[in-house]
PDB file of C-alpha atoms in Angstrom:
ATOM      1  CA  MET E 501       0.000   0.000   0.000  1.00  0.00           C
ATOM      2  CA  PRO E 502       1.108   3.629  -0.456  1.00  0.00           C
ATOM      3  CA  THR E 503       3.258   5.847   1.709  1.00  0.00           C
ATOM      4  CA  LEU E 504       1.410   8.872   3.073  1.00  0.00           C
ATOM      5  CA  ILE E 505       3.265  12.146   3.604  1.00  0.00           C
ATOM      6  CA  LEU E 506       1.364  14.268   6.128  1.00  0.00           C
ATOM      7  CA  VAL E 507       2.269  17.950   6.109  1.00  0.00           C
ATOM      8  CA  ARG E 508       0.879  20.260   8.728  1.00  0.00           C
ATOM      9  CA  HIS E 509       0.138  23.713   7.316  1.00  0.00           C
ATOM     10  CA  GLY E 510       2.742  26.434   7.822  1.00  0.00           C
ATOM     11  CA  ARG E 511       2.541  28.805  10.754  1.00  0.00           C
ATOM     12  CA  SER E 512      -0.641  30.863  10.580  1.00  0.00           C
ATOM     13  CA  THR E 513      -1.804  34.225  11.850  1.00  0.00           C
ATOM     14  CA  ALA E 514      -3.971  32.348  14.367  1.00  0.00           C
ATOM     15  CA  ASN E 515      -0.941  30.419  15.660  1.00  0.00           C
ATOM     16  CA  THR E 516       0.996  33.581  16.384  1.00  0.00           C
ATOM     17  CA  SER E 517      -1.963  35.393  17.947  1.00  0.00           C
ATOM     18  CA  GLY E 518      -2.831  32.454  20.209  1.00  0.00           C
ATOM     19  CA  VAL E 519      -6.289  31.925  18.729  1.00  0.00           C
ATOM     20  CA  LEU E 520      -7.988  28.575  18.183  1.00  0.00           C
ATOM     21  CA  ALA E 521      -8.891  29.031  14.532  1.00  0.00           C
ATOM     22  CA  GLY E 522     -10.887  25.908  13.752  1.00  0.00           C
ATOM     23  CA  TRP E 523     -12.872  26.526  10.567  1.00  0.00           C
ATOM     24  CA  THR E 524     -12.821  30.324  10.929  1.00  0.00           C
ATOM     25  CA  PRO E 525     -12.458  31.716   7.371  1.00  0.00           C
ATOM     26  CA  GLY E 526      -9.621  33.996   6.327  1.00  0.00           C
ATOM     27  CA  VAL E 527      -6.892  32.481   8.518  1.00  0.00           C
ATOM     28  CA  ALA E 528      -3.769  32.773   6.349  1.00  0.00           C
ATOM     29  CA  LEU E 529      -0.114  31.886   6.707  1.00  0.00           C
ATOM     30  CA  ASP E 530       1.975  34.529   8.434  1.00  0.00           C
ATOM     31  CA  GLU E 531       5.342  35.626   7.027  1.00  0.00           C
ATOM     32  CA  ARG E 532       7.182  32.703   8.579  1.00  0.00           C
ATOM     33  CA  GLY E 533       4.501  30.263   7.458  1.00  0.00           C
ATOM     34  CA  ALA E 534       4.823  31.505   3.871  1.00  0.00           C
ATOM     35  CA  ALA E 535       8.589  30.951   4.056  1.00  0.00           C
ATOM     36  CA  GLN E 536       8.022  27.443   5.412  1.00  0.00           C
ATOM     37  CA  ALA E 537       5.684  26.689   2.510  1.00  0.00           C
ATOM     38  CA  ALA E 538       8.179  28.099   0.012  1.00  0.00           C
ATOM     39  CA  ALA E 539      10.839  25.708   1.345  1.00  0.00           C
ATOM     40  CA  LEU E 540       8.590  22.660   1.027  1.00  0.00           C
ATOM     41  CA  PRO E 541       9.324  21.836  -2.663  1.00  0.00           C
ATOM     42  CA  ALA E 542      13.051  21.528  -1.976  1.00  0.00           C
ATOM     43  CA  ARG E 543      12.468  19.430   1.152  1.00  0.00           C
ATOM     44  CA  LEU E 544      10.320  17.002  -0.823  1.00  0.00           C
ATOM     45  CA  ALA E 545      12.300  17.109  -4.074  1.00  0.00           C
ATOM     46  CA  ALA E 546      13.423  13.466  -3.866  1.00  0.00           C
ATOM     47  CA  LEU E 547       9.873  12.129  -3.504  1.00  0.00           C
ATOM     48  CA  PRO E 548       7.834  11.041  -6.551  1.00  0.00           C
ATOM     49  CA  ILE E 549       4.559  12.415  -5.202  1.00  0.00           C
ATOM     50  CA  ALA E 550       1.621  10.941  -7.102  1.00  0.00           C
ATOM     51  CA  GLU E 551      -1.241  13.053  -5.730  1.00  0.00           C
ATOM     52  CA  VAL E 552      -1.827  15.911  -3.297  1.00  0.00           C
ATOM     53  CA  VAL E 553      -4.858  15.988  -1.022  1.00  0.00           C
ATOM     54  CA  THR E 554      -5.503  19.059   1.090  1.00  0.00           C
ATOM     55  CA  SER E 555      -7.860  20.430   3.691  1.00  0.00           C
ATOM     56  CA  PRO E 556     -10.153  23.098   2.220  1.00  0.00           C
ATOM     57  CA  LEU E 557      -8.961  25.694   4.721  1.00  0.00           C
ATOM     58  CA  GLN E 558      -6.929  28.632   3.450  1.00  0.00           C
ATOM     59  CA  ARG E 559      -3.793  27.958   5.486  1.00  0.00           C
ATOM     60  CA  CYS E 560      -3.465  24.478   3.989  1.00  0.00           C
ATOM     61  CA  GLN E 561      -4.227  25.657   0.456  1.00  0.00           C
ATOM     62  CA  GLU E 562      -1.486  28.291   0.803  1.00  0.00           C
ATOM     63  CA  THR E 563       0.976  25.716   2.157  1.00  0.00           C
ATOM     64  CA  VAL E 564       0.731  23.399  -0.863  1.00  0.00           C
ATOM     65  CA  ARG E 565       0.700  26.188  -3.454  1.00  0.00           C
ATOM     66  CA  PRO E 566       4.511  26.429  -3.880  1.00  0.00           C
ATOM     67  CA  LEU E 567       4.725  22.654  -4.279  1.00  0.00           C
ATOM     68  CA  LEU E 568       2.036  22.695  -6.957  1.00  0.00           C
ATOM     69  CA  GLU E 569       3.761  25.566  -8.746  1.00  0.00           C
ATOM     70  CA  ALA E 570       7.036  23.625  -8.690  1.00  0.00           C
ATOM     71  CA  ARG E 571       5.283  20.529 -10.091  1.00  0.00           C
ATOM     72  CA  PRO E 572       2.658  21.847 -12.519  1.00  0.00           C
ATOM     73  CA  GLY E 573       1.502  18.374 -13.542  1.00  0.00           C
ATOM     74  CA  LEU E 574       0.663  17.333  -9.987  1.00  0.00           C
ATOM     75  CA  ARG E 575      -3.051  16.814  -9.314  1.00  0.00           C
ATOM     76  CA  VAL E 576      -4.546  18.346  -6.192  1.00  0.00           C
ATOM     77  CA  HIS E 577      -7.757  17.310  -4.453  1.00  0.00           C
ATOM     78  CA  THR E 578      -9.653  18.957  -1.603  1.00  0.00           C
ATOM     79  CA  ASP E 579     -11.152  16.713   1.075  1.00  0.00           C
ATOM     80  CA  GLU E 580     -13.195  18.173   3.925  1.00  0.00           C
ATOM     81  CA  ARG E 581     -12.616  15.035   6.008  1.00  0.00           C
ATOM     82  CA  ILE E 582      -9.033  16.127   6.691  1.00  0.00           C
ATOM     83  CA  GLY E 583     -10.114  19.662   7.581  1.00  0.00           C
ATOM     84  CA  GLU E 584      -9.542  20.987  11.077  1.00  0.00           C
ATOM     85  CA  CYS E 585     -11.536  19.743  14.046  1.00  0.00           C
ATOM     86  CA  HIS E 586     -14.870  21.555  14.316  1.00  0.00           C
ATOM     87  CA  TYR E 587     -14.283  23.384  17.602  1.00  0.00           C
ATOM     88  CA  GLY E 588     -17.740  24.950  17.522  1.00  0.00           C
ATOM     89  CA  ASP E 589     -18.184  27.708  20.108  1.00  0.00           C
ATOM     90  CA  TRP E 590     -14.486  27.566  20.911  1.00  0.00           C
ATOM     91  CA  SER E 591     -13.510  28.685  17.403  1.00  0.00           C
ATOM     92  CA  GLY E 592     -11.938  32.127  17.256  1.00  0.00           C
ATOM     93  CA  ARG E 593     -11.342  32.295  21.008  1.00  0.00           C
ATOM     94  CA  LYS E 594      -8.001  32.907  22.701  1.00  0.00           C
ATOM     95  CA  LEU E 595      -6.276  29.770  23.950  1.00  0.00           C
ATOM     96  CA  ALA E 596      -5.277  31.687  27.083  1.00  0.00           C
ATOM     97  CA  GLU E 597      -8.927  32.042  28.111  1.00  0.00           C
ATOM     98  CA  LEU E 598      -9.891  28.522  27.025  1.00  0.00           C
ATOM     99  CA  LYS E 599      -7.384  26.927  29.411  1.00  0.00           C
ATOM    100  CA  ASP E 600      -9.716  27.761  32.314  1.00  0.00           C
ATOM    101  CA  GLU E 601     -12.679  25.987  30.712  1.00  0.00           C
ATOM    102  CA  PRO E 602     -13.535  22.709  32.522  1.00  0.00           C
ATOM    103  CA  LEU E 603     -13.649  20.960  29.140  1.00  0.00           C
ATOM    104  CA  MET E 604      -9.966  21.732  28.535  1.00  0.00           C
ATOM    105  CA  GLU E 605      -8.951  19.267  31.229  1.00  0.00           C
ATOM    106  CA  VAL E 606     -10.962  16.589  29.423  1.00  0.00           C
ATOM    107  CA  VAL E 607      -9.395  17.543  26.082  1.00  0.00           C
ATOM    108  CA  GLN E 608      -5.950  17.067  27.630  1.00  0.00           C
ATOM    109  CA  ALA E 609      -6.462  13.950  29.735  1.00  0.00           C
ATOM    110  CA  HIS E 610      -9.435  12.108  28.200  1.00  0.00           C
ATOM    111  CA  PRO E 611      -9.882  13.428  24.625  1.00  0.00           C
ATOM    112  CA  SER E 612     -11.972  10.434  23.560  1.00  0.00           C
ATOM    113  CA  ALA E 613     -14.696  11.857  25.830  1.00  0.00           C
ATOM    114  CA  ALA E 614     -14.310  15.455  24.628  1.00  0.00           C
ATOM    115  CA  ALA E 615     -17.003  17.058  22.473  1.00  0.00           C
ATOM    116  CA  PHE E 616     -16.818  20.755  21.677  1.00  0.00           C
ATOM    117  CA  PRO E 617     -19.970  22.812  22.320  1.00  0.00           C
ATOM    118  CA  GLY E 618     -21.597  23.504  18.977  1.00  0.00           C
ATOM    119  CA  GLY E 619     -18.897  21.435  17.261  1.00  0.00           C
ATOM    120  CA  GLU E 620     -17.798  17.817  17.020  1.00  0.00           C
ATOM    121  CA  SER E 621     -16.212  15.248  19.281  1.00  0.00           C
ATOM    122  CA  MET E 622     -12.534  14.368  18.986  1.00  0.00           C
ATOM    123  CA  ARG E 623     -13.562  10.764  18.297  1.00  0.00           C
ATOM    124  CA  ALA E 624     -15.595  11.914  15.303  1.00  0.00           C
ATOM    125  CA  MET E 625     -12.628  13.998  14.097  1.00  0.00           C
ATOM    126  CA  GLN E 626     -10.307  10.979  14.190  1.00  0.00           C
ATOM    127  CA  THR E 627     -12.857   8.673  12.568  1.00  0.00           C
ATOM    128  CA  ARG E 628     -13.507  10.898   9.551  1.00  0.00           C
ATOM    129  CA  ALA E 629      -9.791  11.538   8.991  1.00  0.00           C
ATOM    130  CA  ALA E 630      -8.861   7.856   9.274  1.00  0.00           C
ATOM    131  CA  GLU E 631     -11.658   6.898   6.869  1.00  0.00           C
ATOM    132  CA  ALA E 632     -10.369   9.481   4.397  1.00  0.00           C
ATOM    133  CA  VAL E 633      -6.842   8.054   4.584  1.00  0.00           C
ATOM    134  CA  ARG E 634      -8.034   4.501   4.033  1.00  0.00           C
ATOM    135  CA  GLU E 635     -10.083   5.529   1.006  1.00  0.00           C
ATOM    136  CA  TRP E 636      -7.200   7.545  -0.449  1.00  0.00           C
ATOM    137  CA  ASN E 637      -4.774   4.675   0.181  1.00  0.00           C
ATOM    138  CA  ALA E 638      -6.982   2.399  -1.937  1.00  0.00           C
ATOM    139  CA  ARG E 639      -7.450   4.986  -4.674  1.00  0.00           C
ATOM    140  CA  VAL E 640      -3.765   5.898  -4.913  1.00  0.00           C
ATOM    141  CA  GLU E 641      -2.721   2.242  -4.989  1.00  0.00           C
ATOM    142  CA  ARG E 642      -5.305   1.504  -7.662  1.00  0.00           C
ATOM    143  CA  GLU E 643      -4.214   4.411  -9.874  1.00  0.00           C
ATOM    144  CA  HIS E 644      -0.463   4.575  -9.157  1.00  0.00           C
ATOM    145  CA  GLY E 645       0.615   1.231  -7.722  1.00  0.00           C
ATOM    146  CA  ALA E 646       1.416  -0.190  -4.306  1.00  0.00           C
ATOM    147  CA  ASP E 647       4.693   1.729  -3.935  1.00  0.00           C
ATOM    148  CA  ALA E 648       3.184   5.153  -4.636  1.00  0.00           C
ATOM    149  CA  VAL E 649       3.747   8.176  -2.416  1.00  0.00           C
ATOM    150  CA  TYR E 650       1.090  10.805  -1.894  1.00  0.00           C
ATOM    151  CA  LEU E 651       0.758  13.900   0.265  1.00  0.00           C
ATOM    152  CA  MET E 652      -1.946  15.254   2.545  1.00  0.00           C
ATOM    153  CA  CYS E 653      -1.811  18.778   3.956  1.00  0.00           C
ATOM    154  CA  SER E 654      -3.832  19.022   7.132  1.00  0.00           C
ATOM    155  CA  HIS E 655      -3.891  20.300  10.728  1.00  0.00           C
ATOM    156  CA  GLY E 656      -2.180  19.502  14.011  1.00  0.00           C
ATOM    157  CA  ASP E 657      -4.949  17.607  15.787  1.00  0.00           C
ATOM    158  CA  ILE E 658      -5.884  15.721  12.619  1.00  0.00           C
ATOM    159  CA  ILE E 659      -2.295  14.578  12.016  1.00  0.00           C
ATOM    160  CA  LYS E 660      -1.798  13.607  15.665  1.00  0.00           C
ATOM    161  CA  SER E 661      -4.976  11.530  15.562  1.00  0.00           C
ATOM    162  CA  LEU E 662      -3.817   9.782  12.369  1.00  0.00           C
ATOM    163  CA  VAL E 663      -0.454   8.990  13.944  1.00  0.00           C
ATOM    164  CA  ALA E 664      -2.252   7.522  16.971  1.00  0.00           C
ATOM    165  CA  ASP E 665      -4.426   5.452  14.637  1.00  0.00           C
ATOM    166  CA  ALA E 666      -1.376   4.165  12.746  1.00  0.00           C
ATOM    167  CA  LEU E 667       0.405   3.208  15.970  1.00  0.00           C
ATOM    168  CA  GLY E 668      -2.646   1.536  17.470  1.00  0.00           C
ATOM    169  CA  LEU E 669      -2.725   4.095  20.291  1.00  0.00           C
ATOM    170  CA  HIS E 670      -5.931   4.957  22.066  1.00  0.00           C
ATOM    171  CA  LEU E 671      -7.076   8.482  21.256  1.00  0.00           C
ATOM    172  CA  ASP E 672      -6.561   9.361  24.930  1.00  0.00           C
ATOM    173  CA  LEU E 673      -2.799   9.154  24.257  1.00  0.00           C
ATOM    174  CA  PHE E 674      -2.731  11.378  21.181  1.00  0.00           C
ATOM    175  CA  GLN E 675      -1.895  14.527  23.160  1.00  0.00           C
ATOM    176  CA  ARG E 676       1.550  13.011  23.746  1.00  0.00           C
ATOM    177  CA  ILE E 677       2.315  13.491  20.044  1.00  0.00           C
ATOM    178  CA  SER E 678       3.680  16.789  18.714  1.00  0.00           C
ATOM    179  CA  VAL E 679       3.705  18.087  15.139  1.00  0.00           C
ATOM    180  CA  GLU E 680       4.957  21.620  14.442  1.00  0.00           C
ATOM    181  CA  PRO E 681       3.890  23.912  11.588  1.00  0.00           C
ATOM    182  CA  CYS E 682       5.008  22.647   8.175  1.00  0.00           C
ATOM    183  CA  SER E 683       6.421  19.487   9.729  1.00  0.00           C
ATOM    184  CA  VAL E 684       6.496  16.286   7.696  1.00  0.00           C
ATOM    185  CA  THR E 685       5.151  13.024   9.079  1.00  0.00           C
ATOM    186  CA  ALA E 686       5.336   9.855   6.980  1.00  0.00           C
ATOM    187  CA  ILE E 687       3.325   6.672   7.403  1.00  0.00           C
ATOM    188  CA  ARG E 688       3.998   3.652   5.214  1.00  0.00           C
ATOM    189  CA  TYR E 689       0.908   1.480   4.990  1.00  0.00           C
ATOM    190  CA  THR E 690       1.069  -2.275   4.356  1.00  0.00           C
ATOM    191  CA  ARG E 691      -1.574  -4.991   4.149  1.00  0.00           C
ATOM    192  CA  LEU E 692      -1.205  -5.928   7.833  1.00  0.00           C
ATOM    193  CA  ARG E 693       0.062  -2.827   9.611  1.00  0.00           C
ATOM    194  CA  PRO E 694       1.248   0.777   9.113  1.00  0.00           C
ATOM    195  CA  PHE E 695       4.783   1.915   9.912  1.00  0.00           C
ATOM    196  CA  LEU E 696       5.505   5.404  11.231  1.00  0.00           C
ATOM    197  CA  VAL E 697       8.754   6.355   9.468  1.00  0.00           C
ATOM    198  CA  ARG E 698       8.885  10.103  10.176  1.00  0.00           C
ATOM    199  CA  LEU E 699       7.195  12.158  12.874  1.00  0.00           C
ATOM    200  CA  GLY E 700       6.995  15.949  12.915  1.00  0.00           C
ATOM    201  CA  ASP E 701      10.214  16.414  10.944  1.00  0.00           C
ATOM    202  CA  THR E 702      11.015  20.079  10.326  1.00  0.00           C
ATOM    203  CA  GLY E 703      14.771  19.745   9.873  1.00  0.00           C
ATOM    204  CA  ASP E 704      15.061  22.387  12.589  1.00  0.00           C
ATOM    205  CA  PHE E 705      15.956  21.649  16.202  1.00  0.00           C
ATOM    206  CA  ALA E 706      15.263  25.134  17.562  1.00  0.00           C
ATOM    207  CA  SER E 707      12.068  23.970  19.219  1.00  0.00           C
ATOM    208  CA  LEU E 708      14.093  21.636  21.453  1.00  0.00           C
ATOM    209  CA  ALA E 709      16.024  24.505  23.066  1.00  0.00           C
ATOM    210  CA  PRO E 710      14.885  25.595  26.545  1.00  0.00           C
ATOM    211  CA  ARG E 711      12.266  28.331  26.431  1.00  0.00           C
ATOM    212  CA  GLU E 712      12.626  31.568  28.376  1.00  0.00           C
ATOM    213  CA  GLU E 713       9.038  31.093  29.523  1.00  0.00           C
ATOM    214  CA  PRO E 714       8.322  27.378  29.965  1.00  0.00           C
ATOM    215  CA  GLY E 715       4.876  26.169  28.970  1.00  0.00           C
ATOM    216  CA  ASP E 716       2.310  24.706  31.331  1.00  0.00           C
ATOM    217  CA  GLY E 717       2.955  21.161  30.161  1.00  0.00           C
ATOM    218  CA  ASP E 718      -0.364  20.782  28.350  1.00  0.00           C
ATOM    219  CA  ALA E 719      -0.654  19.915  24.666  1.00  0.00           C
ATOM    220  CA  PRO E 720      -1.509  22.940  22.505  1.00  0.00           C
ATOM    221  CA  VAL E 721      -5.010  22.430  21.159  1.00  0.00           C
ATOM    222  CA  GLY E 722      -4.912  22.902  17.401  1.00  0.00           C
ATOM    223  CA  GLY E 723      -1.187  22.163  17.263  1.00  0.00           C
ATOM    224  CA  GLY E 724       0.663  25.236  18.534  1.00  0.00           C
ATOM    225  CA  ALA E 725       2.911  27.734  16.767  1.00  0.00           C
ATOM    226  CA  GLY E 726       6.180  25.790  16.799  1.00  0.00           C
ATOM    227  CA  ALA E 727       9.621  27.173  17.552  1.00  0.00           C
ATOM    228  CA  PRO E 728       9.715  30.888  18.447  1.00  0.00           C
TER     229      PRO E 728
END
């Protein structure tokens, strides 16, 4: 079965302003995010990418644009199932104020029980994304062969949930996974089991350096802004 390259969108204006964007329209890449996207074609130059599938949200569309410009014959598809989690009433709110919501503790410690008011549950988010991957695996293999490589551009929580699915981890453990903006995660699917061969690879180790202001230890909902 194919190898899936998961790319999280580049850093967005919501990431840098500390807002949980969700499906809020008009959330674009910031200057750094645009530079990350521009570097993507060179980072992936050695890969014979057969297809590109992207979330419909602007920040993902902008992330894959340089790659599509560099490979004009590459087909791109939009799939809502790999769009961001529907955070409902939480969308557009500051993460700093959301941390005091009782639901945030559930999101961190027991995400399989978390459902966002006016939005969807994290279980539903994982299910739709995993179903999309399985359908695209079959389609890509059928059209391009079992050794094909294809790319999906999506969002932090979606990618983390897909990694958990590939590793056979319960969703309650997915907050232990970290994927930074424009990071590359690769999963090689086989008939019996997937293999995680890259996780959150940015080629940059700056995010591992000690921070002047340490975080609170919780996982950033929506994925976080990456290295400062």
